[in-house]
Amino acid sequence: MRSGKSFYVTTPIFYVNDAPHIGHAYTEVAADVLARWHRQAGDDTWMLTGTDEHGEKILRTATANGVSPKEWADTLVEKSWRPLLETIDVANDDFIRTTEPRHEEAVQTFLQKLYDDGFIYAGEYEGFYCVGCEEYKQESELVDGSGPYEGQKVCAIHSKPVELLQERNYFFRMSEFADRLLALYSERPDFVQPESARNEVTQFVKQGLSDLSISRSSFDWGVKVPWDDSHVVYVWFDALLNYITAIGYGDDSSDKLERLWPGVHIVGKDILRFHAVIWPAMLMAAGLDVPQRVYGHGWLLVGGEKMSKSKLTGIAPTEITDTFGSDAFRYYFMRAIAFGQDGSFSWEDLSARYQSELANGFGNLASRVLAMVTRYFEGSVPAASEYSDADRHVQTVVADAASAADAAIEKLAIHDALAHIWTIVDELNGYITEQQPWVLAKDDAQRDRLATVLYTVTEGLRALAVLLAPVTPVATDKLWTALGVVDSLGALADQPIRDAGRWGQLPAGTVVGRLEALFPRIETTND
Ligand SMILES: [Zn+2]
């Protein structure tokens, strides 16, 4: 079913200088849940992720490891980054690497256009550069070093000394775009979210923008500047362009840019400025639409510290999925952390939510319902007769949850969407306790009532499977198969999610199958 809308969502492209940790996986899952939701709604959906492979930091890491930067990137992409997507069941539509010809050629096309149109000039630049950030730093962004760097100024993020660089570079006339950017932030409050991020970016631009140095000549690992091959393009300028090069910018044979752009960028808040200031200014200069939205999510904190390899708090996603499975990984991070805010990860919380919400709440509900249909109606879903107030209440809860969840997804409030969907789990569990189908089953005179109760809970499960498919695709696929509706209703991935709350879609007479535990009991001591 086509909705006529499009939805293009991106993750940041990740720097191939290290292996992925759960912070990266978190971003990927969020983008994937949004993409799966929109795909299931019939929107023309595209999810892009990929890797950022140029720049001095990669060159230095590769050299230190005795390989070429391309070999280094190839290995990391094949051994770490692509497997990450499988580990957490990300169904991306494309994976772009900035070393691919389709990207490099389109970057040159873009740059040449800006140069021809007078937005790029040659000039001298002197400034403090942090190789860790791949960014020139203002003096206000530096702090006093400690330990081995006592007495030096260091990057506030990396705690390592910055380098004083003086280069003849090409500059992008970013200063010309400050007013248009401020107008954008005020006319479209949704453009940068959440609110705290929007305020920060607005304050930054209000101080005025400098022109941006967009080339380097001291090393050559990058896209060559088309009119001067002694320079390579600044890695951020190159990397940001992936969002349009991947959908066919500069390729006249592709209609994707027209179909899908502008997109929604999910980014960590540390790189918000690049996405909400530099990137829209680049697009404005090129005469292209700015993104639909730039959304900065929060940090994952472990023991109060931001997740990162350099701080030794990095946890590999497989450490979680090997024990709890990919669905639990996806559910936990989307449910436990308000999207946009910082959130703490702990094994105890993960374990507790797995047991109470997934295993006892949702998994048990599914097994019990299918077992009762099997026991009392030989596996054939009975037709409902007359609905009581309690039954109608279930129908209302399902319909309200479905529409509230869709509205939450529109606002990128994934945690709220899950909370709304979970009202169905709680309602169905409470309904079963109240209606006591096992008591009704003992009385032949209550046969119709028993049928209505079991139809109600099975139809409720149908709605739950559809609504949870974007978050827990493995468990809901098993449930869908056990519900026996693949032939009558079609594949789960094809169920129109915005119609999930419409009552009565499950055909009476459907023959249900066995359902293994969706979230099996885990005996674990995490030490
Ligand atoms: Zn830094």
Short mmCIF file of C-alpha atoms and ligand atoms in Angstrom, two decimals:
data_model
loop_
_atom_site.label_atom_id
_atom_site.label_comp_id
_atom_site.label_asym_id
_atom_site.label_seq_id
_atom_site.Cartn_x
_atom_site.Cartn_y
_atom_site.Cartn_z
CA MET A 1 0.00 0.00 0.00
CA ARG A 2 1.59 3.31 -1.10
CA SER A 3 1.04 6.38 1.05
CA GLY A 4 2.42 8.90 -1.44
CA LYS A 5 4.88 10.23 1.16
CA SER A 6 8.63 9.73 1.27
CA PHE A 7 10.93 9.20 4.22
CA TYR A 8 14.70 9.32 3.91
CA VAL A 9 16.66 8.72 7.09
CA THR A 10 20.41 8.70 7.62
CA THR A 11 22.84 7.82 10.39
CA PRO A 12 26.18 9.58 10.59
CA ILE A 13 28.75 7.76 8.49
CA PHE A 14 31.12 6.28 10.99
CA TYR A 15 34.83 6.88 11.10
CA VAL A 16 36.70 3.66 10.35
CA ASN A 17 39.41 4.25 12.90
CA ASP A 18 38.02 1.78 15.40
CA ALA A 19 35.52 -0.98 16.04
CA PRO A 20 31.86 -0.25 16.75
CA HIS A 21 30.50 -0.01 20.29
CA ILE A 22 26.92 0.10 21.56
CA GLY A 23 26.75 3.87 21.07
CA HIS A 24 27.05 3.36 17.30
CA ALA A 25 24.58 0.48 17.42
CA TYR A 26 22.11 2.68 19.30
CA THR A 27 22.13 5.27 16.51
CA GLU A 28 21.74 2.57 13.88
CA VAL A 29 18.79 0.95 15.66
CA ALA A 30 16.98 4.27 16.08
CA ALA A 31 17.29 5.07 12.38
CA ASP A 32 16.28 1.52 11.48
CA VAL A 33 13.17 1.54 13.68
CA LEU A 34 12.04 4.80 12.07
CA ALA A 35 12.76 3.41 8.60
CA ARG A 36 10.95 0.13 9.26
CA TRP A 37 7.94 2.01 10.61
CA HIS A 38 7.70 4.26 7.58
CA ARG A 39 8.32 1.37 5.17
CA GLN A 40 5.48 -0.52 6.81
CA ALA A 41 3.31 2.58 6.50
CA GLY A 42 3.79 2.47 2.73
CA ASP A 43 6.03 5.57 2.61
CA ASP A 44 8.71 5.67 -0.08
CA THR A 45 11.44 4.88 2.46
CA TRP A 46 15.22 4.88 2.24
CA MET A 47 17.69 4.27 5.05
CA LEU A 48 21.32 5.15 4.49
CA THR A 49 24.34 4.38 6.61
CA GLY A 50 28.00 3.97 5.83
CA THR A 51 31.58 4.84 6.64
CA ASP A 52 33.76 7.93 6.57
CA GLU A 53 37.16 6.84 5.32
CA HIS A 54 39.23 9.91 4.47
CA GLY A 55 41.26 12.32 6.54
CA GLU A 56 44.50 12.58 8.43
CA LYS A 57 43.35 10.52 11.41
CA ILE A 58 42.66 7.45 9.23
CA LEU A 59 45.93 7.96 7.37
CA ARG A 60 47.86 8.04 10.64
CA THR A 61 46.07 5.02 12.10
CA ALA A 62 46.64 2.99 8.92
CA THR A 63 50.30 4.01 8.73
CA ALA A 64 50.79 3.08 12.38
CA ASN A 65 49.36 -0.34 11.56
CA GLY A 66 51.59 -0.77 8.52
CA VAL A 67 48.87 -0.78 5.86
CA SER A 68 47.52 1.68 3.30
CA PRO A 69 44.51 3.75 4.38
CA LYS A 70 42.32 2.00 1.81
CA GLU A 71 43.38 -1.44 3.08
CA TRP A 72 42.72 -0.28 6.62
CA ALA A 73 39.25 0.93 5.70
CA ASP A 74 38.42 -2.23 3.71
CA THR A 75 39.28 -4.42 6.68
CA LEU A 76 37.30 -2.38 9.20
CA VAL A 77 34.27 -2.17 6.92
CA GLU A 78 34.18 -5.91 6.21
CA LYS A 79 35.16 -7.17 9.67
CA SER A 80 33.41 -4.64 11.90
CA TRP A 81 30.97 -2.23 10.35
CA ARG A 82 28.92 -4.38 7.99
CA PRO A 83 28.71 -7.23 10.55
CA LEU A 84 27.43 -4.73 13.14
CA LEU A 85 24.35 -4.17 10.99
CA GLU A 86 23.64 -7.91 10.92
CA THR A 87 24.18 -8.27 14.66
CA ILE A 88 21.40 -5.78 15.40
CA ASP A 89 19.14 -6.55 12.41
CA VAL A 90 19.44 -3.25 10.63
CA ALA A 91 17.65 -3.32 7.25
CA ASN A 92 19.44 -0.41 5.60
CA ASP A 93 18.75 0.25 1.92
CA ASP A 94 22.26 1.42 1.13
CA PHE A 95 25.72 1.54 2.66
CA ILE A 96 28.01 4.25 1.35
CA ARG A 97 31.76 4.40 1.70
CA THR A 98 33.35 7.76 1.02
CA THR A 99 36.14 6.05 -0.94
CA GLU A 100 33.68 4.80 -3.57
CA PRO A 101 33.90 6.44 -7.01
CA ARG A 102 30.17 7.32 -6.93
CA HIS A 103 30.86 9.48 -3.89
CA GLU A 104 34.24 10.95 -4.85
CA GLU A 105 33.05 11.99 -8.31
CA ALA A 106 29.91 13.63 -6.96
CA VAL A 107 31.92 15.49 -4.29
CA GLN A 108 34.04 16.95 -7.10
CA THR A 109 30.93 17.93 -9.06
CA PHE A 110 29.53 19.71 -5.99
CA LEU A 111 32.80 21.48 -5.22
CA GLN A 112 33.29 22.62 -8.81
CA LYS A 113 29.79 24.09 -8.84
CA LEU A 114 30.45 26.08 -5.65
CA TYR A 115 33.81 27.24 -7.07
CA ASP A 116 32.24 28.28 -10.39
CA ASP A 117 29.49 30.14 -8.54
CA GLY A 118 32.00 32.12 -6.44
CA PHE A 119 31.44 30.46 -3.06
CA ILE A 120 35.03 29.19 -2.80
CA TYR A 121 38.26 31.23 -2.76
CA ALA A 122 41.94 30.67 -1.95
CA GLY A 123 43.37 32.18 1.24
CA GLU A 124 45.81 31.84 4.10
CA TYR A 125 44.79 30.16 7.28
CA GLU A 126 46.42 29.78 10.63
CA GLY A 127 44.75 28.00 13.50
CA PHE A 128 44.81 25.29 16.11
CA TYR A 129 43.86 21.94 14.64
CA CYS A 130 42.78 18.82 16.55
CA VAL A 131 43.44 15.73 14.47
CA GLY A 132 41.15 13.71 16.77
CA CYS A 133 38.22 15.99 15.89
CA GLU A 134 39.53 16.73 12.36
CA GLU A 135 38.58 20.31 13.09
CA TYR A 136 40.15 23.72 13.63
CA LYS A 137 39.51 24.88 17.18
CA GLN A 138 38.83 28.35 18.53
CA GLU A 139 40.97 29.26 21.52
CA SER A 140 37.82 29.24 23.63
CA GLU A 141 37.43 25.53 22.81
CA LEU A 142 40.81 24.59 24.28
CA VAL A 143 41.58 23.72 27.89
CA ASP A 144 44.74 23.37 29.96
CA GLY A 145 46.42 19.99 29.56
CA SER A 146 47.33 17.75 32.45
CA GLY A 147 49.73 14.85 33.01
CA PRO A 148 52.11 14.55 30.05
CA TYR A 149 50.51 17.62 28.46
CA GLU A 150 50.92 19.89 31.49
CA GLY A 151 51.48 23.47 30.37
CA GLN A 152 50.02 22.92 26.89
CA LYS A 153 46.60 23.76 25.48
CA VAL A 154 44.64 20.63 24.62
CA CYS A 155 41.38 19.77 22.84
CA ALA A 156 38.55 19.71 25.39
CA ILE A 157 37.16 16.52 23.84
CA HIS A 158 40.36 14.54 23.28
CA SER A 159 42.55 15.95 26.08
CA LYS A 160 45.42 15.91 23.60
CA PRO A 161 47.52 18.83 22.30
CA VAL A 162 46.31 20.67 19.21
CA GLU A 163 48.63 21.59 16.35
CA LEU A 164 49.22 25.12 15.10
CA LEU A 165 48.69 24.82 11.36
CA GLN A 166 49.34 27.45 8.74
CA GLU A 167 48.15 26.60 5.27
CA ARG A 168 47.20 28.12 2.00
CA ASN A 169 43.74 26.69 1.70
CA TYR A 170 40.51 26.99 -0.16
CA PHE A 171 37.70 28.55 1.80
CA PHE A 172 33.95 28.24 1.63
CA ARG A 173 32.14 31.55 2.12
CA MET A 174 30.13 30.26 5.05
CA SER A 175 30.01 33.69 6.70
CA GLU A 176 27.53 34.78 4.04
CA PHE A 177 24.97 32.28 5.28
CA ALA A 178 24.60 33.27 8.94
CA ASP A 179 21.43 35.30 8.40
CA ARG A 180 19.77 32.65 6.28
CA LEU A 181 20.64 30.00 8.87
CA LEU A 182 19.17 32.06 11.71
CA ALA A 183 16.02 32.60 9.65
CA LEU A 184 15.85 28.84 9.06
CA TYR A 185 16.10 28.03 12.80
CA SER A 186 13.36 30.49 13.68
CA GLU A 187 10.99 29.75 10.79
CA ARG A 188 11.31 25.99 11.15
CA PRO A 189 11.62 25.14 14.85
CA ASP A 190 11.61 21.45 13.88
CA PHE A 191 14.74 21.80 11.77
CA VAL A 192 17.12 21.21 14.67
CA GLN A 193 15.86 19.07 17.52
CA PRO A 194 15.72 18.53 20.41
CA GLU A 195 15.10 22.01 21.75
CA SER A 196 18.38 22.19 23.72
CA ALA A 197 20.30 21.45 20.54
CA ARG A 198 18.41 24.11 18.64
CA ASN A 199 19.23 26.74 21.25
CA GLU A 200 22.90 25.84 21.24
CA VAL A 201 23.18 26.04 17.47
CA THR A 202 21.27 29.33 17.33
CA GLN A 203 23.57 30.89 19.93
CA PHE A 204 26.61 29.70 18.02
CA VAL A 205 25.50 31.22 14.71
CA LYS A 206 24.39 34.47 16.38
CA GLN A 207 28.05 35.12 17.26
CA GLY A 208 28.75 35.26 13.53
CA LEU A 209 30.31 32.66 11.24
CA SER A 210 33.81 32.56 9.82
CA ASP A 211 34.52 31.22 6.37
CA LEU A 212 35.39 27.54 6.45
CA SER A 213 38.71 26.12 5.35
CA ILE A 214 37.72 23.23 3.10
CA SER A 215 40.99 21.88 1.75
CA ARG A 216 44.28 20.50 3.04
CA SER A 217 47.58 20.18 1.22
CA SER A 218 49.82 18.63 3.89
CA PHE A 219 48.63 15.07 3.11
CA ASP A 220 46.80 13.46 0.23
CA TRP A 221 44.31 10.93 1.68
CA GLY A 222 41.09 12.46 0.45
CA VAL A 223 39.08 13.61 -2.56
CA LYS A 224 41.21 15.79 -4.83
CA VAL A 225 40.08 19.36 -5.32
CA PRO A 226 39.06 19.26 -9.00
CA TRP A 227 40.84 22.43 -10.14
CA ASP A 228 43.94 21.97 -7.93
CA ASP A 229 45.07 18.43 -7.27
CA SER A 230 47.70 19.51 -4.75
CA HIS A 231 44.78 19.84 -2.33
CA VAL A 232 42.35 17.30 -0.89
CA VAL A 233 38.88 18.20 0.35
CA TYR A 234 38.46 18.75 4.09
CA VAL A 235 37.14 15.47 5.48
CA TRP A 236 33.93 16.90 6.96
CA PHE A 237 33.01 18.70 3.76
CA ASP A 238 33.56 15.40 1.94
CA ALA A 239 31.70 13.31 4.53
CA LEU A 240 28.58 15.48 4.82
CA LEU A 241 28.03 15.18 1.09
CA ASN A 242 27.40 11.43 1.44
CA TYR A 243 23.79 12.21 2.28
CA ILE A 244 23.18 13.37 -1.28
CA THR A 245 25.87 11.52 -3.23
CA ALA A 246 24.36 8.22 -2.06
CA ILE A 247 21.00 9.14 -3.57
CA GLY A 248 22.37 10.21 -6.89
CA TYR A 249 23.55 13.83 -6.65
CA GLY A 250 25.41 14.56 -9.87
CA ASP A 251 24.00 11.45 -11.56
CA ASP A 252 21.41 12.50 -14.13
CA SER A 253 20.21 8.93 -14.61
CA SER A 254 18.97 8.68 -11.00
CA ASP A 255 15.63 10.03 -9.77
CA LYS A 256 16.35 9.26 -6.10
CA LEU A 257 17.47 12.75 -5.12
CA GLU A 258 14.25 14.19 -6.42
CA ARG A 259 12.16 11.45 -4.82
CA LEU A 260 13.82 11.32 -1.41
CA TRP A 261 15.49 14.61 -0.61
CA PRO A 262 15.25 16.37 1.85
CA GLY A 263 15.99 13.73 4.46
CA VAL A 264 16.08 13.32 8.22
CA HIS A 265 19.54 13.15 9.81
CA ILE A 266 19.99 11.28 13.08
CA VAL A 267 23.27 12.39 14.64
CA GLY A 268 25.05 12.39 17.98
CA LYS A 269 24.91 15.78 19.61
CA ASP A 270 28.71 16.19 19.36
CA ILE A 271 28.44 16.54 15.60
CA LEU A 272 25.32 18.64 15.57
CA ARG A 273 27.11 21.82 14.51
CA PHE A 274 28.44 20.20 11.37
CA HIS A 275 24.95 19.06 10.43
CA ALA A 276 22.95 22.09 11.49
CA VAL A 277 25.35 24.86 10.45
CA ILE A 278 27.94 23.80 7.86
CA TRP A 279 25.76 21.30 6.00
CA PRO A 280 22.71 23.53 5.40
CA ALA A 281 25.03 26.39 4.39
CA MET A 282 26.67 24.08 1.82
CA LEU A 283 23.26 23.09 0.48
CA MET A 284 22.06 26.69 0.32
CA ALA A 285 25.18 27.60 -1.68
CA ALA A 286 24.45 24.77 -4.10
CA GLY A 287 20.80 25.79 -4.46
CA LEU A 288 19.52 22.59 -2.86
CA ASP A 289 16.93 22.12 -0.14
CA VAL A 290 18.22 21.93 3.43
CA PRO A 291 17.45 18.71 5.37
CA GLN A 292 13.96 18.15 6.67
CA ARG A 293 15.31 17.69 10.15
CA VAL A 294 18.57 17.30 12.07
CA TYR A 295 18.03 15.34 15.24
CA GLY A 296 20.75 15.15 17.88
CA HIS A 297 20.32 12.17 20.17
CA GLY A 298 21.93 11.99 23.60
CA TRP A 299 24.85 10.03 24.97
CA LEU A 300 24.78 6.55 26.29
CA LEU A 301 26.33 6.68 29.71
CA VAL A 302 27.93 3.73 31.41
CA GLY A 303 28.74 4.31 35.04
CA GLY A 304 28.11 8.01 34.42
CA GLU A 305 30.63 8.28 31.56
CA LYS A 306 30.01 8.78 27.85
CA MET A 307 30.42 5.57 25.89
CA SER A 308 33.59 5.63 23.87
CA LYS A 309 36.49 3.33 23.18
CA SER A 310 39.01 5.97 24.21
CA LYS A 311 37.43 6.16 27.66
CA LEU A 312 37.51 2.37 28.00
CA THR A 313 33.77 2.09 28.48
CA GLY A 314 33.14 0.70 25.01
CA ILE A 315 30.89 -2.37 25.06
CA ALA A 316 30.67 -4.43 21.87
CA PRO A 317 27.03 -4.94 20.76
CA THR A 318 27.60 -8.71 20.55
CA GLU A 319 28.24 -8.79 24.30
CA ILE A 320 24.54 -7.97 24.67
CA THR A 321 23.04 -9.75 21.67
CA ASP A 322 24.86 -13.04 22.38
CA THR A 323 22.95 -13.33 25.65
CA PHE A 324 19.71 -11.42 25.13
CA GLY A 325 19.25 -11.51 21.35
CA SER A 326 18.98 -8.66 18.86
CA ASP A 327 15.31 -7.91 19.59
CA ALA A 328 16.05 -7.29 23.24
CA PHE A 329 18.95 -5.00 22.31
CA ARG A 330 16.70 -3.00 20.02
CA TYR A 331 13.79 -2.88 22.43
CA TYR A 332 15.86 -1.98 25.46
CA PHE A 333 17.66 1.01 23.99
CA MET A 334 14.55 2.36 22.30
CA ARG A 335 12.38 1.95 25.39
CA ALA A 336 14.67 2.72 28.30
CA ILE A 337 16.16 5.95 26.94
CA ALA A 338 14.10 8.97 25.98
CA PHE A 339 15.31 9.60 22.42
CA GLY A 340 17.15 12.91 22.37
CA GLN A 341 18.29 12.75 25.98
CA ASP A 342 21.27 11.13 27.63
CA GLY A 343 20.56 7.71 29.05
CA SER A 344 22.35 5.27 31.29
CA PHE A 345 23.00 1.72 30.29
CA SER A 346 23.26 -0.94 32.94
CA TRP A 347 23.17 -4.72 32.75
CA GLU A 348 20.78 -4.81 35.71
CA ASP A 349 18.25 -2.56 33.99
CA LEU A 350 18.54 -4.49 30.73
CA SER A 351 18.06 -7.78 32.52
CA ALA A 352 15.10 -6.51 34.55
CA ARG A 353 13.29 -5.08 31.52
CA TYR A 354 13.96 -8.21 29.51
CA GLN A 355 12.33 -10.31 32.20
CA SER A 356 9.38 -8.11 33.13
CA GLU A 357 8.50 -6.43 29.84
CA LEU A 358 9.59 -8.79 27.10
CA ALA A 359 9.45 -12.26 28.66
CA ASN A 360 6.63 -11.87 31.19
CA GLY A 361 4.70 -9.02 29.61
CA PHE A 362 4.69 -9.68 25.86
CA GLY A 363 6.15 -13.18 25.41
CA ASN A 364 3.94 -14.90 27.98
CA LEU A 365 0.86 -13.13 26.69
CA ALA A 366 1.47 -14.48 23.20
CA SER A 367 2.11 -18.04 24.39
CA ARG A 368 -0.93 -18.10 26.69
CA VAL A 369 -3.33 -16.78 24.09
CA LEU A 370 -2.24 -19.25 21.41
CA ALA A 371 -2.29 -22.10 23.95
CA MET A 372 -5.90 -21.26 24.92
CA VAL A 373 -7.05 -21.09 21.30
CA THR A 374 -5.46 -24.51 20.82
CA ARG A 375 -6.93 -26.01 23.99
CA TYR A 376 -10.47 -24.62 23.81
CA PHE A 377 -11.06 -24.32 20.04
CA GLU A 378 -8.70 -26.91 18.58
CA GLY A 379 -6.43 -24.17 17.26
CA SER A 380 -9.06 -22.40 15.17
CA VAL A 381 -9.64 -18.74 16.11
CA PRO A 382 -13.35 -18.49 17.03
CA ALA A 383 -15.64 -15.75 15.75
CA ALA A 384 -16.68 -13.12 18.28
CA SER A 385 -20.39 -12.87 19.04
CA GLU A 386 -21.66 -9.95 21.06
CA TYR A 387 -19.08 -7.49 22.38
CA SER A 388 -19.33 -6.35 26.01
CA ASP A 389 -18.06 -3.05 27.42
CA ALA A 390 -14.83 -4.75 28.50
CA ASP A 391 -14.26 -6.02 24.94
CA ARG A 392 -14.97 -2.60 23.48
CA HIS A 393 -12.51 -1.12 25.93
CA VAL A 394 -9.80 -3.39 24.52
CA GLN A 395 -10.70 -2.21 21.02
CA THR A 396 -10.41 1.42 22.07
CA VAL A 397 -7.05 0.87 23.76
CA VAL A 398 -5.71 -0.81 20.62
CA ALA A 399 -6.96 1.93 18.30
CA ASP A 400 -5.70 4.74 20.54
CA ALA A 401 -2.31 3.12 21.07
CA ALA A 402 -1.82 2.63 17.33
CA SER A 403 -2.59 6.23 16.44
CA ALA A 404 -0.63 7.66 19.39
CA ALA A 405 2.37 5.53 18.46
CA ASP A 406 2.32 6.78 14.89
CA ALA A 407 2.10 10.38 16.08
CA ALA A 408 5.07 9.77 18.41
CA ILE A 409 7.13 8.31 15.56
CA GLU A 410 6.42 11.45 13.51
CA LYS A 411 8.06 13.41 16.34
CA LEU A 412 10.92 10.87 16.52
CA ALA A 413 9.82 10.05 20.08
CA ILE A 414 10.47 6.33 19.72
CA HIS A 415 10.33 5.73 23.49
CA ASP A 416 6.85 7.29 23.60
CA ALA A 417 5.69 5.13 20.70
CA LEU A 418 6.76 2.03 22.64
CA ALA A 419 5.07 3.23 25.79
CA HIS A 420 1.81 3.65 23.84
CA ILE A 421 2.13 0.20 22.25
CA TRP A 422 2.78 -1.31 25.67
CA THR A 423 -0.63 -0.13 26.88
CA ILE A 424 -1.97 -2.93 24.64
CA VAL A 425 0.23 -5.53 26.35
CA ASP A 426 -0.96 -4.37 29.76
CA GLU A 427 -4.59 -4.12 28.67
CA LEU A 428 -4.65 -7.64 27.21
CA ASN A 429 -2.96 -9.15 30.26
CA GLY A 430 -5.43 -7.39 32.57
CA TYR A 431 -8.37 -8.41 30.39
CA ILE A 432 -7.40 -12.08 30.54
CA THR A 433 -7.11 -11.93 34.33
CA GLU A 434 -10.56 -10.36 34.57
CA GLN A 435 -12.37 -12.45 32.00
CA GLN A 436 -10.93 -15.75 33.24
CA PRO A 437 -11.34 -17.75 30.05
CA TRP A 438 -10.32 -20.93 31.93
CA VAL A 439 -13.45 -20.52 34.07
CA LEU A 440 -15.67 -19.78 31.06
CA ALA A 441 -14.32 -22.95 29.44
CA LYS A 442 -15.83 -25.11 32.16
CA ASP A 443 -19.37 -23.95 31.39
CA ASP A 444 -20.95 -24.94 28.05
CA ALA A 445 -23.47 -22.12 28.40
CA GLN A 446 -20.54 -19.66 28.21
CA ARG A 447 -19.22 -21.02 24.92
CA ASP A 448 -20.08 -17.85 22.95
CA ARG A 449 -18.59 -15.65 25.63
CA LEU A 450 -15.38 -17.71 25.62
CA ALA A 451 -15.23 -17.34 21.83
CA THR A 452 -15.57 -13.55 22.05
CA VAL A 453 -12.89 -13.31 24.73
CA LEU A 454 -10.44 -15.41 22.75
CA TYR A 455 -11.14 -13.59 19.51
CA THR A 456 -10.54 -10.31 21.34
CA VAL A 457 -7.13 -11.29 22.73
CA THR A 458 -5.97 -12.96 19.51
CA GLU A 459 -6.96 -9.93 17.44
CA GLY A 460 -5.15 -7.79 20.02
CA LEU A 461 -2.04 -9.90 19.45
CA ARG A 462 -2.37 -9.34 15.71
CA ALA A 463 -2.25 -5.58 16.28
CA LEU A 464 0.71 -5.95 18.64
CA ALA A 465 2.69 -7.98 16.12
CA VAL A 466 2.15 -5.31 13.46
CA LEU A 467 3.06 -2.41 15.76
CA LEU A 468 6.12 -4.08 17.27
CA ALA A 469 7.53 -5.40 13.98
CA PRO A 470 9.79 -2.35 13.47
CA VAL A 471 11.34 -2.78 16.93
CA THR A 472 11.43 -6.55 17.52
CA PRO A 473 11.40 -8.02 14.00
CA VAL A 474 12.56 -11.52 15.00
CA ALA A 475 9.96 -12.16 17.72
CA THR A 476 7.09 -10.63 15.77
CA ASP A 477 7.91 -12.74 12.72
CA LYS A 478 7.66 -15.87 14.86
CA LEU A 479 4.40 -14.63 16.33
CA TRP A 480 3.00 -13.79 12.89
CA THR A 481 3.79 -17.29 11.66
CA ALA A 482 2.22 -18.85 14.76
CA LEU A 483 -0.89 -16.69 14.31
CA GLY A 484 -1.35 -18.45 10.97
CA VAL A 485 -2.23 -15.29 9.04
CA VAL A 486 0.53 -15.22 6.43
CA ASP A 487 -1.84 -16.62 3.78
CA SER A 488 -4.87 -14.53 4.67
CA LEU A 489 -3.29 -11.20 5.61
CA GLY A 490 0.11 -11.46 3.89
CA ALA A 491 3.63 -11.02 5.23
CA LEU A 492 4.10 -9.09 8.44
CA ALA A 493 6.39 -6.55 6.77
CA ASP A 494 3.52 -5.70 4.39
CA GLN A 495 0.96 -4.95 7.11
CA PRO A 496 0.05 -1.25 6.86
CA ILE A 497 1.11 0.06 10.25
CA ARG A 498 -1.11 3.14 10.25
CA ASP A 499 -4.06 0.77 9.92
CA ALA A 500 -2.88 -1.57 12.69
CA GLY A 501 -5.49 -0.39 15.20
CA ARG A 502 -8.52 -1.06 12.99
CA TRP A 503 -10.44 -3.81 14.76
CA GLY A 504 -11.43 -7.12 13.23
CA GLN A 505 -8.71 -7.75 10.65
CA LEU A 506 -7.93 -11.25 11.93
CA PRO A 507 -10.22 -13.69 10.08
CA ALA A 508 -12.21 -16.06 12.29
CA GLY A 509 -11.32 -19.66 11.49
CA THR A 510 -7.59 -18.89 11.24
CA VAL A 511 -5.63 -21.91 12.41
CA VAL A 512 -2.90 -21.00 14.85
CA GLY A 513 0.31 -22.93 15.36
CA ARG A 514 2.72 -23.59 18.17
CA LEU A 515 4.74 -20.73 19.53
CA GLU A 516 8.12 -21.29 21.12
CA ALA A 517 9.01 -18.84 23.89
CA LEU A 518 9.59 -15.48 22.22
CA PHE A 519 11.93 -14.36 25.00
CA PRO A 520 13.28 -17.45 26.73
CA ARG A 521 14.36 -17.39 30.30
CA ILE A 522 17.99 -16.35 30.69
CA GLU A 523 20.13 -17.71 33.47
CA THR A 524 22.78 -15.08 33.76
CA THR A 525 25.24 -13.66 36.15
CA ASN A 526 26.97 -10.70 34.64
CA ASP A 527 30.30 -10.67 36.25
ZN ZN B 1 39.62 16.88 19.57
#
